[in-house]
Amino acid sequence: MPFVLPRLYAITDARLSGLSHAEQVLRLAGGGARLIQLREKHRDAREFFREAEAAFEEARRAGVPLIINDRVDIALALGADGVHLGQDDLPPEAARRILGERAVIGYSTHNLEQAVAAARLPIDYLAIGPIFQTSSKDNSDPVIGLDSLRRVREAVPDLPLVAIGGITPQNAQETLAAGADSLAVISALLAEPAEIEAHTRAWSARF
Amino acid sequence: MPFVLPRLYAITDARLSGLSHAEQVLRLAGGGARLIQLREKHRDAREFFREAEAAFEEARRAGVPLIINDRVDIALALGADGVHLGQDDLPPEAARRILGERAVIGYSTHNLEQAVAAARLPIDYLAIGPIFQTSSKDNSDPVIGLDSLRRVREAVPDLPLVAIGGITPQNAQETLAAGADSLAVISALLAEPAEIEAHTRAWSARF
């Protein structure tokens, strides 16, 4: 069975939300998120593992698949549903070797060339961005815009495509129209911690 | 079969030596090293993986077991002989779960309390230090000295013990006498890149 991405791809951010990953998962799942990626770029592996353990319990309880950013070993130790890898992380081939066929492997790309190269890798979906200006990632790559998204969609017709970077309720529709199967959202869900559930519910209902 | 540590435990350092991990493995193995840990704290996971791949080939060719610092996923993807974990890395229990019984798992401790706690973990050896002043590790923990090494040896009689931190040909004998089974050496082997093989040979012959 091929991996089917939900329209909304929620990603945690402990700095932005000021919440533990477990609490973010609880609120995102409460709002109807059907896939969550745990992303942690500031803590060490031990801390991330402990946080991910707690978050995984919440995700299991809610029946929401959980994907771990970068650390394939943490995903494996938890039995998480998959990993999301960036250009500087473990190569997808190596991750596939140790995770097996059933795990979901996603891969970040930032331009057409990377996306075309990625289409040959053993991955389940491709992330492309930043589509728009964004403040939630450190050292962000250059904004590529909707035209580039369309070109990636044409060049890579068969892989599920997640658009990421600066996606808001205002530009979500045109991003889907440009060829994204799924929208990765951080700030628009997490920037107001008290509203995470409400914002997630609104997104889930609308797209 | 319990894991038997050689007297000399060589650890790579790409900054100190100015050499790739593969080249360091080549020279250390050429000098008679019988166990090598790849340690890389400055590169990203992709770069470390590529370097470790090449180093692992050299180690295999030389018949020298290779242990990967921190990244359990890299060790697993390569089929390396084991991992070495610090207090901030993946917990040893989690690493054991995904590596299985045959992999070697080593664990860094920096005082008696940590060493005693570590004796309950599913590990194959314990590292303790820094025993002496050292310049080869960033953000080093406080120097513990030979008396602390003796106390750790008494408190943890059954685990193979690797002494680390500032170990030189001058203090090696007293470090072994204080209870170390093995001496972890970085600077004394690598600080003069042209002499790595000769220094390793001298160490291997002497201890």
Tab-separated table of C-alpha atoms in Angstrom, chain A:
chain	number	residue	atom	x	y	z
A	1	MET	CA	0.000	0.000	0.000
A	2	PRO	CA	1.563	3.323	-1.011
A	3	PHE	CA	1.926	5.918	1.669
A	4	VAL	CA	-0.901	8.472	1.529
A	5	LEU	CA	-0.158	11.874	2.959
A	6	PRO	CA	-2.917	13.803	4.697
A	7	ARG	CA	-3.483	17.344	3.430
A	8	LEU	CA	-2.090	18.821	6.631
A	9	TYR	CA	1.414	17.818	7.697
A	10	ALA	CA	1.993	19.183	11.215
A	11	ILE	CA	5.531	19.701	12.521
A	12	THR	CA	6.433	20.387	16.140
A	13	ASP	CA	8.635	23.255	17.288
A	14	ALA	CA	9.400	23.421	21.001
A	15	ARG	CA	10.936	26.903	20.848
A	16	LEU	CA	8.124	28.480	18.911
A	17	SER	CA	5.347	26.897	20.951
A	18	GLY	CA	7.126	26.877	24.306
A	19	LEU	CA	5.641	23.404	24.829
A	20	SER	CA	7.031	19.898	25.145
A	21	HIS	CA	6.753	17.709	22.063
A	22	ALA	CA	4.250	15.531	23.922
A	23	GLU	CA	2.029	18.510	24.684
A	24	GLN	CA	2.222	19.677	21.080
A	25	VAL	CA	1.266	16.218	19.837
A	26	LEU	CA	-1.637	16.166	22.277
A	27	ARG	CA	-2.951	19.492	21.015
A	28	LEU	CA	-2.304	18.853	17.319
A	29	ALA	CA	-3.951	15.448	17.513
A	30	GLY	CA	-6.810	16.974	19.486
A	31	GLY	CA	-7.334	19.369	16.607
A	32	GLY	CA	-7.469	16.552	14.086
A	33	ALA	CA	-3.889	16.322	12.776
A	34	ARG	CA	-3.422	12.945	11.065
A	35	LEU	CA	0.352	13.008	10.712
A	36	ILE	CA	2.920	14.710	12.933
A	37	GLN	CA	6.635	15.168	12.518
A	38	LEU	CA	8.730	15.722	15.641
A	39	ARG	CA	11.420	18.241	14.825
A	40	GLU	CA	14.075	19.191	17.379
A	41	LYS	CA	17.227	21.043	16.380
A	42	HIS	CA	18.393	22.435	19.716
A	43	ARG	CA	18.430	19.612	22.239
A	44	ASP	CA	20.914	16.776	22.483
A	45	ALA	CA	20.008	13.226	21.471
A	46	ARG	CA	19.301	12.098	25.042
A	47	GLU	CA	16.819	14.885	25.682
A	48	PHE	CA	15.183	14.489	22.293
A	49	PHE	CA	14.855	10.754	22.865
A	50	ARG	CA	13.128	11.258	26.222
A	51	GLU	CA	10.788	13.890	24.769
A	52	ALA	CA	10.086	11.773	21.712
A	53	GLU	CA	9.261	8.788	23.932
A	54	ALA	CA	6.577	10.791	25.714
A	55	ALA	CA	5.298	12.303	22.478
A	56	PHE	CA	5.110	8.884	20.855
A	57	GLU	CA	2.869	7.659	23.662
A	58	GLU	CA	0.476	10.541	23.047
A	59	ALA	CA	0.531	9.906	19.308
A	60	ARG	CA	-0.172	6.181	19.759
A	61	ARG	CA	-3.028	6.955	22.111
A	62	ALA	CA	-4.494	9.323	19.509
A	63	GLY	CA	-3.816	6.935	16.615
A	64	VAL	CA	-1.696	9.509	14.785
A	65	PRO	CA	1.404	8.392	12.847
A	66	LEU	CA	4.616	10.003	14.073
A	67	ILE	CA	7.672	10.818	12.015
A	68	ILE	CA	11.026	11.713	13.562
A	69	ASN	CA	13.213	14.397	12.037
A	70	ASP	CA	16.863	13.471	11.404
A	71	ARG	CA	17.563	10.807	14.067
A	72	VAL	CA	16.902	7.436	12.472
A	73	ASP	CA	18.157	5.754	15.637
A	74	ILE	CA	15.522	7.473	17.744
A	75	ALA	CA	12.784	6.505	15.276
A	76	LEU	CA	13.988	2.924	15.383
A	77	ALA	CA	14.272	2.773	19.171
A	78	LEU	CA	10.724	4.104	19.567
A	79	GLY	CA	9.203	2.128	16.730
A	80	ALA	CA	8.010	5.377	15.178
A	81	ASP	CA	6.290	5.335	11.809
A	82	GLY	CA	9.130	6.927	9.925
A	83	VAL	CA	11.783	9.591	9.573
A	84	HIS	CA	12.154	12.852	7.795
A	85	LEU	CA	15.640	13.504	6.457
A	86	GLY	CA	17.289	16.694	5.278
A	87	GLN	CA	20.126	17.139	2.810
A	88	ASP	CA	22.641	17.025	5.697
A	89	ASP	CA	21.139	14.032	7.491
A	90	LEU	CA	21.790	10.323	7.003
A	91	PRO	CA	21.325	9.419	3.303
A	92	PRO	CA	17.837	7.987	2.591
A	93	GLU	CA	19.407	4.775	1.226
A	94	ALA	CA	21.153	4.192	4.553
A	95	ALA	CA	17.980	4.968	6.485
A	96	ARG	CA	15.984	2.559	4.319
A	97	ARG	CA	18.548	-0.160	4.919
A	98	ILE	CA	18.126	0.005	8.667
A	99	LEU	CA	14.426	0.906	8.898
A	100	GLY	CA	13.115	-1.649	6.426
A	101	GLU	CA	10.437	-1.350	3.778
A	102	ARG	CA	7.504	-0.442	5.990
A	103	ALA	CA	8.875	2.746	7.504
A	104	VAL	CA	7.955	6.068	5.933
A	105	ILE	CA	10.960	8.052	4.727
A	106	GLY	CA	10.522	11.667	3.711
A	107	TYR	CA	13.202	13.869	2.261
A	108	SER	CA	13.715	17.636	2.155
A	109	THR	CA	14.672	19.334	-1.085
A	110	HIS	CA	15.119	23.020	-1.784
A	111	ASN	CA	15.237	23.334	-5.565
A	112	LEU	CA	14.345	21.522	-8.770
A	113	GLU	CA	17.717	19.826	-9.107
A	114	GLN	CA	17.548	18.315	-5.621
A	115	ALA	CA	13.944	17.224	-6.189
A	116	VAL	CA	14.788	15.452	-9.464
A	117	ALA	CA	17.770	13.729	-7.834
A	118	ALA	CA	15.572	12.679	-4.904
A	119	ALA	CA	13.077	10.950	-7.177
A	120	ARG	CA	15.608	8.113	-7.586
A	121	LEU	CA	15.941	7.570	-3.824
A	122	PRO	CA	14.036	5.012	-1.726
A	123	ILE	CA	11.685	7.605	-0.229
A	124	ASP	CA	7.933	7.819	0.308
A	125	TYR	CA	7.452	11.532	-0.136
A	126	LEU	CA	9.353	14.625	-1.071
A	127	ALA	CA	9.268	17.920	0.793
A	128	ILE	CA	9.985	21.045	-1.231
A	129	GLY	CA	10.532	24.564	0.005
A	130	PRO	CA	10.623	27.111	1.409
A	131	ILE	CA	7.736	28.073	-0.868
A	132	PHE	CA	7.202	31.404	0.902
A	133	GLN	CA	9.130	33.535	3.367
A	134	THR	CA	9.259	31.874	6.775
A	135	SER	CA	10.629	32.644	10.196
A	136	SER	CA	10.328	29.247	11.832
A	137	LYS	CA	13.470	27.643	10.427
A	138	ASP	CA	17.034	28.669	11.215
A	139	ASN	CA	19.395	29.151	8.278
A	140	SER	CA	16.604	28.871	5.800
A	141	ASP	CA	17.295	28.129	2.157
A	142	PRO	CA	16.194	30.666	-0.507
A	143	VAL	CA	12.452	31.037	-1.073
A	144	ILE	CA	11.477	29.235	-4.271
A	145	GLY	CA	7.868	30.364	-4.855
A	146	LEU	CA	4.878	28.687	-6.469
A	147	ASP	CA	6.349	28.597	-9.974
A	148	SER	CA	9.181	26.408	-8.764
A	149	LEU	CA	6.681	24.219	-6.953
A	150	ARG	CA	4.825	23.746	-10.268
A	151	ARG	CA	8.054	22.817	-12.031
A	152	VAL	CA	8.919	20.297	-9.328
A	153	ARG	CA	5.419	18.825	-9.592
A	154	GLU	CA	5.848	18.362	-13.355
A	155	ALA	CA	9.352	16.936	-13.023
A	156	VAL	CA	8.417	14.544	-10.229
A	157	PRO	CA	4.896	13.395	-11.047
A	158	ASP	CA	4.855	10.188	-9.032
A	159	LEU	CA	6.060	11.101	-5.555
A	160	PRO	CA	3.756	12.579	-2.932
A	161	LEU	CA	4.794	16.204	-2.532
A	162	VAL	CA	4.788	18.199	0.706
A	163	ALA	CA	5.081	21.962	0.349
A	164	ILE	CA	6.808	23.686	3.246
A	165	GLY	CA	7.758	27.199	4.292
A	166	GLY	CA	5.522	30.128	5.134
A	167	ILE	CA	2.275	28.352	4.358
A	168	THR	CA	-0.774	30.119	5.817
A	169	PRO	CA	-4.553	29.810	5.460
A	170	GLN	CA	-4.270	32.660	2.906
A	171	ASN	CA	-1.864	30.915	0.517
A	172	ALA	CA	-2.780	27.273	1.217
A	173	GLN	CA	-5.270	26.933	-1.631
A	174	GLU	CA	-2.927	28.243	-4.319
A	175	THR	CA	-0.144	25.984	-2.950
A	176	LEU	CA	-2.367	22.941	-3.369
A	177	ALA	CA	-3.374	24.185	-6.820
A	178	ALA	CA	0.309	24.458	-7.762
A	179	GLY	CA	0.712	20.743	-7.169
A	180	ALA	CA	1.319	20.072	-3.471
A	181	ASP	CA	-0.363	16.978	-2.066
A	182	SER	CA	0.184	18.115	1.474
A	183	LEU	CA	1.012	21.307	3.342
A	184	ALA	CA	3.647	21.306	6.055
A	185	VAL	CA	2.714	23.832	8.696
A	186	ILE	CA	4.619	24.989	11.737
A	187	SER	CA	4.064	28.648	12.624
A	188	ALA	CA	0.451	28.877	11.529
A	189	LEU	CA	-0.440	26.087	13.949
A	190	LEU	CA	1.983	26.663	16.824
A	191	ALA	CA	2.688	30.370	17.129
A	192	GLU	CA	-0.269	30.843	19.505
A	193	PRO	CA	0.077	27.930	21.930
A	194	ALA	CA	-3.395	28.358	23.421
A	195	GLU	CA	-4.919	28.143	19.939
A	196	ILE	CA	-3.083	25.092	18.590
A	197	GLU	CA	-6.106	22.828	18.792
A	198	ALA	CA	-8.472	25.425	17.325
A	199	HIS	CA	-6.105	26.348	14.504
A	200	THR	CA	-5.462	22.708	13.682
A	201	ARG	CA	-9.181	22.021	13.649
A	202	ALA	CA	-9.775	24.948	11.307
A	203	TRP	CA	-7.025	23.748	8.943
A	204	SER	CA	-8.239	20.166	8.999
A	205	ALA	CA	-11.779	21.255	8.224
A	206	ARG	CA	-10.803	23.599	5.424
A	207	PHE	CA	-8.225	21.625	3.411
